[in-house]
Amino acid sequence: MRLYLYLAREVGVILAVMAPAIAVLVALLQTMRLFPLVAGAGVGALEAAEVGGLLAVILMATSLPAAAVISVLAAFSRLEEDGELLALRAAGVGPFRIAAAPALVCAAVGLVAGSAALFAEPAAYGALRDRLGGLLVRATVGGIRPGVIVEPVPGLTLLARRRVGERLEGLFAEDARGRRSRAPAQLFAREGRIRVGRGATATLELEGGAAHVSSEEGTLIVARFDRLEAPLD
C-alpha cells in the first residue's frame, strides 16, 4: 500500500504543477492573439483576467491529459535516475504493481477531463463567446471617429459622421466581401449600430437609407430601406 501511495504522490506532485502551468501558458498565448481586440476595446486588467480564466477552463480538458503524460514520464525518469526502479525490481516488485498507481492517477485525470469537457467547457465557451462578442462591439464602435474610415472585418469599411454612444449617425458602409468580380456594395444610412446576437454573432443594423449594388452586368441598382442588417463575420 505504501508503494502505491508513494508512486501516486510522485506523479501527483508533478501533475499538480504541470496541469495549471500548461493551461495558463496556452491561455496566455491565446490571449496574446486576441490582443488587438482587447486593446481596441479598452479592456482592463480584470476583464483580461476573466478572458484568460475562461480560456484556461476551456483548455483544461486537453491540458489535463497532456500534463498527466508528462508527469508520468517525469516521475519515472526521476525514479530511474535515483535507482529506485532498479531497487524495486530487485525487491521482486513487478512492472504491473509499479504501473498500477500511475495508471489510477491517469484514470482519475481522464475522468476529470471528461467531466470538464462535458460540463465546464461548454459553459465557459458560451461565456467566452458572449464576452468576446461584447468586446468586438466595443472595439469596433470605440475605434470609429467622425470622418475616419475603419475596417472592422476584412472587406467591410465604415465611415460615420457622428458617434453617440453605440449609435452611429450619418453612416456610410462599403462591403466588398464576396464580390470579387463586381464593385463593392455601398450603403448609406441615417444611423446604425452594431449588435451582438446569439452565439456572439455581430450584426450591423442600419436604419433609413439606401443601398447601391452593381449587378453582374454592371447595372447599378439602388434600393431604399427602412431597416437593413449586415452580418459582421
XYZ file of N, CA and C in Angstrom, residues 13-124:
336
model
N 2.362 15.074 -7.549
C 3.035 16.353 -7.275
C 3.398 17.054 -8.580
N 3.955 16.296 -9.514
C 4.323 16.886 -10.808
C 3.077 17.303 -11.572
N 2.029 16.478 -11.487
C 0.781 16.787 -12.191
C 0.155 18.072 -11.660
N 0.224 18.283 -10.343
C -0.357 19.481 -9.746
C 0.320 20.750 -10.237
N 1.569 20.623 -10.669
C 2.294 21.776 -11.198
C 2.099 21.902 -12.703
N 2.142 20.770 -13.402
C 2.118 20.798 -14.859
C 0.754 21.167 -15.409
N -0.335 20.658 -14.812
C -1.680 20.900 -15.373
C -2.022 22.387 -15.424
N -1.931 23.116 -14.304
C -2.231 24.556 -14.415
C -1.205 25.316 -15.233
N 0.061 24.852 -15.212
C 1.091 25.555 -15.983
C 0.803 25.477 -17.477
N 0.419 24.293 -17.969
C 0.109 24.141 -19.390
C -1.127 24.943 -19.754
N -2.169 24.859 -18.902
C -3.405 25.587 -19.198
C -3.170 27.094 -19.222
N -2.428 27.605 -18.249
C -2.168 29.040 -18.180
C -1.293 29.483 -19.346
N -0.284 28.680 -19.697
C 0.600 29.034 -20.805
C -0.166 29.131 -22.114
N -0.981 28.124 -22.413
C -1.740 28.145 -23.659
C -2.774 29.273 -23.628
N -3.382 29.502 -22.453
C -4.352 30.597 -22.342
C -3.688 31.945 -22.599
N -2.466 32.117 -22.088
C -1.743 33.365 -22.329
C -1.425 33.546 -23.803
N -1.022 32.456 -24.461
C -0.734 32.545 -25.888
C -1.988 32.910 -26.676
N -3.120 32.309 -26.305
C -4.365 32.639 -26.995
C -4.801 34.069 -26.700
N -4.573 34.519 -25.461
C -4.932 35.890 -25.105
C -4.091 36.890 -25.888
N -2.817 36.552 -26.128
C -1.958 37.430 -26.919
C -2.471 37.548 -28.347
N -3.043 36.473 -28.878
C -3.629 36.535 -30.226
C -4.836 37.467 -30.254
N -5.506 37.597 -29.106
C -6.666 38.475 -29.020
C -6.284 39.886 -28.608
N -4.984 40.164 -28.520
C -4.544 41.474 -28.017
C -5.098 42.644 -28.827
N -5.117 42.587 -30.180
C -5.688 43.729 -30.912
C -7.142 44.012 -30.529
N -7.928 42.946 -30.365
C -9.321 43.128 -29.965
C -9.412 43.673 -28.549
N -8.593 43.107 -27.642
C -8.607 43.534 -26.244
C -8.167 44.987 -26.115
N -7.109 45.349 -26.856
C -6.600 46.721 -26.781
C -7.601 47.702 -27.376
N -8.214 47.329 -28.493
C -9.172 48.226 -29.137
C -10.418 48.447 -28.311
N -10.770 47.467 -27.476
C -11.962 47.598 -26.653
C -11.680 48.285 -25.328
N -10.418 48.612 -25.070
C -10.068 49.269 -23.814
C -10.326 48.386 -22.613
N -9.935 47.122 -22.711
C -10.200 46.154 -21.647
C -9.244 46.380 -20.484
N -9.786 46.334 -19.272
C -8.971 46.469 -18.083
C -8.362 45.147 -17.663
N -7.599 45.199 -16.581
C -6.898 44.003 -16.109
C -7.876 42.920 -15.661
N -8.966 43.302 -15.005
C -9.927 42.317 -14.528
C -10.623 41.603 -15.691
N -10.997 42.354 -16.715
C -11.647 41.735 -17.872
C -10.683 40.837 -18.625
N -9.411 41.273 -18.752
C -8.412 40.421 -19.413
C -8.191 39.139 -18.618
N -8.176 39.253 -17.279
C -8.016 38.063 -16.438
C -9.226 37.132 -16.584
N -10.419 37.725 -16.738
C -11.616 36.908 -16.928
C -11.543 36.131 -18.235
N -11.107 36.801 -19.309
C -10.962 36.116 -20.600
C -9.926 35.005 -20.497
N -8.782 35.304 -19.849
C -7.755 34.284 -19.677
C -8.237 33.118 -18.834
N -9.023 33.402 -17.793
C -9.560 32.329 -16.962
C -10.528 31.437 -17.709
N -11.391 32.039 -18.534
C -12.320 31.242 -19.334
C -11.572 30.374 -20.335
N -10.520 30.942 -20.920
C -9.705 30.139 -21.842
C -9.046 28.974 -21.112
N -8.556 29.228 -19.882
C -7.916 28.161 -19.106
C -8.902 27.034 -18.808
N -10.156 27.388 -18.490
C -11.168 26.363 -18.237
C -11.451 25.563 -19.500
N -11.547 26.259 -20.634
C -11.797 25.571 -21.898
C -10.655 24.623 -22.246
N -9.435 25.052 -21.960
C -8.267 24.245 -22.303
C -7.992 23.139 -21.294
N -8.719 23.131 -20.174
C -8.452 22.144 -19.133
C -8.653 20.723 -19.639
N -9.679 20.526 -20.468
C -9.973 19.179 -20.960
C -8.830 18.606 -21.781
N -8.086 19.463 -22.492
C -6.959 18.970 -23.291
C -5.629 19.058 -22.549
N -5.507 20.021 -21.635
C -4.236 20.177 -20.930
C -4.046 19.109 -19.861
N -5.138 18.637 -19.247
C -5.004 17.628 -18.195
C -4.394 16.316 -18.703
N -4.895 15.733 -19.809
C -4.257 14.502 -20.300
C -2.793 14.710 -20.683
N -2.489 15.841 -21.324
C -1.091 16.111 -21.684
C -0.229 16.240 -20.440
N -0.747 16.922 -19.424
C 0.002 17.065 -18.176
C 0.197 15.720 -17.499
N -0.800 14.836 -17.586
C -0.684 13.515 -16.975
C 0.433 12.700 -17.631
N 0.499 12.744 -18.952
C 1.554 12.008 -19.663
C 2.932 12.538 -19.283
N 3.073 13.858 -19.276
C 4.360 14.469 -18.919
C 4.729 14.126 -17.481
N 3.742 14.117 -16.588
C 4.008 13.843 -15.172
C 4.483 12.409 -14.964
N 3.838 11.472 -15.643
C 4.258 10.069 -15.512
C 5.673 9.876 -16.038
N 5.966 10.455 -17.202
C 7.307 10.329 -17.772
C 8.352 10.983 -16.862
N 8.038 12.152 -16.330
C 8.987 12.849 -15.462
C 9.194 12.087 -14.158
N 8.107 11.552 -13.597
C 8.229 10.815 -12.334
C 9.071 9.557 -12.504
N 8.814 8.784 -13.551
C 9.582 7.563 -13.766
C 11.019 7.874 -14.172
N 11.230 8.980 -14.846
C 12.599 9.373 -15.168
C 13.390 9.668 -13.905
N 12.752 10.365 -12.948
C 13.457 10.655 -11.688
C 13.705 9.382 -10.899
N 12.708 8.470 -10.874
C 12.892 7.212 -10.158
C 14.006 6.383 -10.783
N 14.103 6.447 -12.099
C 15.165 5.699 -12.780
C 16.529 6.291 -12.478
N 16.635 7.609 -12.486
C 17.915 8.264 -12.208
C 18.383 8.013 -10.781
N 17.440 7.965 -9.853
C 17.802 7.731 -8.452
C 17.994 6.255 -8.128
N 17.775 5.387 -9.080
C 17.960 3.957 -8.857
C 16.822 3.296 -8.109
N 15.714 4.013 -7.921
C 14.597 3.446 -7.170
C 13.871 2.359 -7.954
N 13.764 2.535 -9.265
C 13.133 1.482 -10.067
C 13.955 0.195 -10.036
N 15.266 0.336 -10.085
C 16.143 -0.838 -10.005
C 15.979 -1.528 -8.667
N 15.866 -0.732 -7.606
C 15.697 -1.308 -6.274
C 14.354 -2.029 -6.160
N 13.324 -1.466 -6.740
C 12.015 -2.108 -6.696
C 12.025 -3.434 -7.453
N 12.664 -3.442 -8.633
C 12.734 -4.699 -9.397
C 13.574 -5.739 -8.668
N 14.632 -5.278 -8.018
C 15.474 -6.208 -7.251
C 14.722 -6.779 -6.058
N 13.766 -6.023 -5.528
C 12.974 -6.495 -4.390
C 11.825 -7.395 -4.819
N 11.705 -7.624 -6.121
C 10.674 -8.514 -6.613
C 9.362 -7.846 -6.967
N 9.369 -6.534 -7.039
C 8.144 -5.813 -7.415
C 8.008 -5.837 -8.934
N 6.909 -6.363 -9.432
C 6.710 -6.496 -10.857
C 6.306 -5.197 -11.532
N 6.390 -5.143 -12.850
C 6.050 -3.914 -13.582
C 4.585 -3.524 -13.440
N 3.689 -4.517 -13.295
C 2.274 -4.185 -13.162
C 1.990 -3.487 -11.833
N 2.662 -3.914 -10.764
C 2.476 -3.249 -9.473
C 3.051 -1.833 -9.509
N 4.162 -1.678 -10.221
C 4.762 -0.341 -10.320
C 3.866 0.602 -11.121
N 3.238 0.057 -12.159
C 2.422 0.904 -13.040
C 1.007 1.109 -12.525
N 0.603 0.383 -11.483
C -0.789 0.452 -11.024
C -1.167 1.841 -10.527
N -0.327 2.410 -9.660
C -0.657 3.717 -9.082
C -0.691 4.828 -10.147
N 0.332 4.936 -11.011
C 0.236 5.940 -12.077
C -0.961 5.734 -12.990
N -1.323 4.453 -13.223
C -2.493 4.183 -14.068
C -3.769 4.689 -13.409
N -3.891 4.521 -12.095
C -5.064 5.022 -11.385
C -5.116 6.546 -11.416
N -3.944 7.183 -11.281
C -3.894 8.646 -11.357
C -4.342 9.115 -12.737
N -3.856 8.443 -13.777
C -4.245 8.819 -15.146
C -5.733 8.579 -15.379
N -6.277 7.497 -14.787
C -7.709 7.242 -14.927
C -8.522 8.351 -14.253
N -8.067 8.790 -13.080
C -8.759 9.884 -12.385
C -8.675 11.174 -13.207
N -7.509 11.421 -13.806
C -7.350 12.602 -14.643
C -8.285 12.526 -15.848
N -8.390 11.350 -16.445
C -9.293 11.177 -17.574
C -10.744 11.430 -17.185
N -11.114 11.007 -15.986
C -12.483 11.239 -15.514
C -12.738 12.734 -15.319
N -11.766 13.430 -14.714
C -11.913 14.872 -14.501
C -11.948 15.608 -15.844
N -11.044 15.221 -16.761
C -11.005 15.877 -18.065
C -12.293 15.636 -18.847
N -12.818 14.418 -18.759
C -14.083 14.125 -19.437
C -15.235 14.925 -18.864
N -15.267 15.042 -17.535
C -16.315 15.845 -16.905
C -16.194 17.311 -17.306
N -14.948 17.799 -17.368
C -14.732 19.188 -17.779
C -15.187 19.411 -19.214
N -14.904 18.430 -20.084
C -15.300 18.559 -21.486
C -16.815 18.528 -21.645
N -17.512 17.810 -20.778
C -18.957 17.680 -20.893
C -19.715 18.823 -20.241
N -19.179 19.366 -19.159
C -19.947 20.343 -18.384
C -19.266 21.720 -18.316
N -18.031 21.757 -17.809
C -17.382 23.056 -17.599
C -17.019 23.729 -18.909
N -16.501 22.967 -19.870
C -16.048 23.566 -21.130
C -17.175 24.226 -21.916
N -18.341 23.583 -22.105
C -19.413 24.275 -22.851
C -19.876 25.558 -22.163
N -19.976 25.535 -20.821
C -20.408 26.739 -20.111
C -19.385 27.862 -20.264
N -18.090 27.500 -20.125
C -17.036 28.506 -20.271
C -16.961 29.009 -21.704
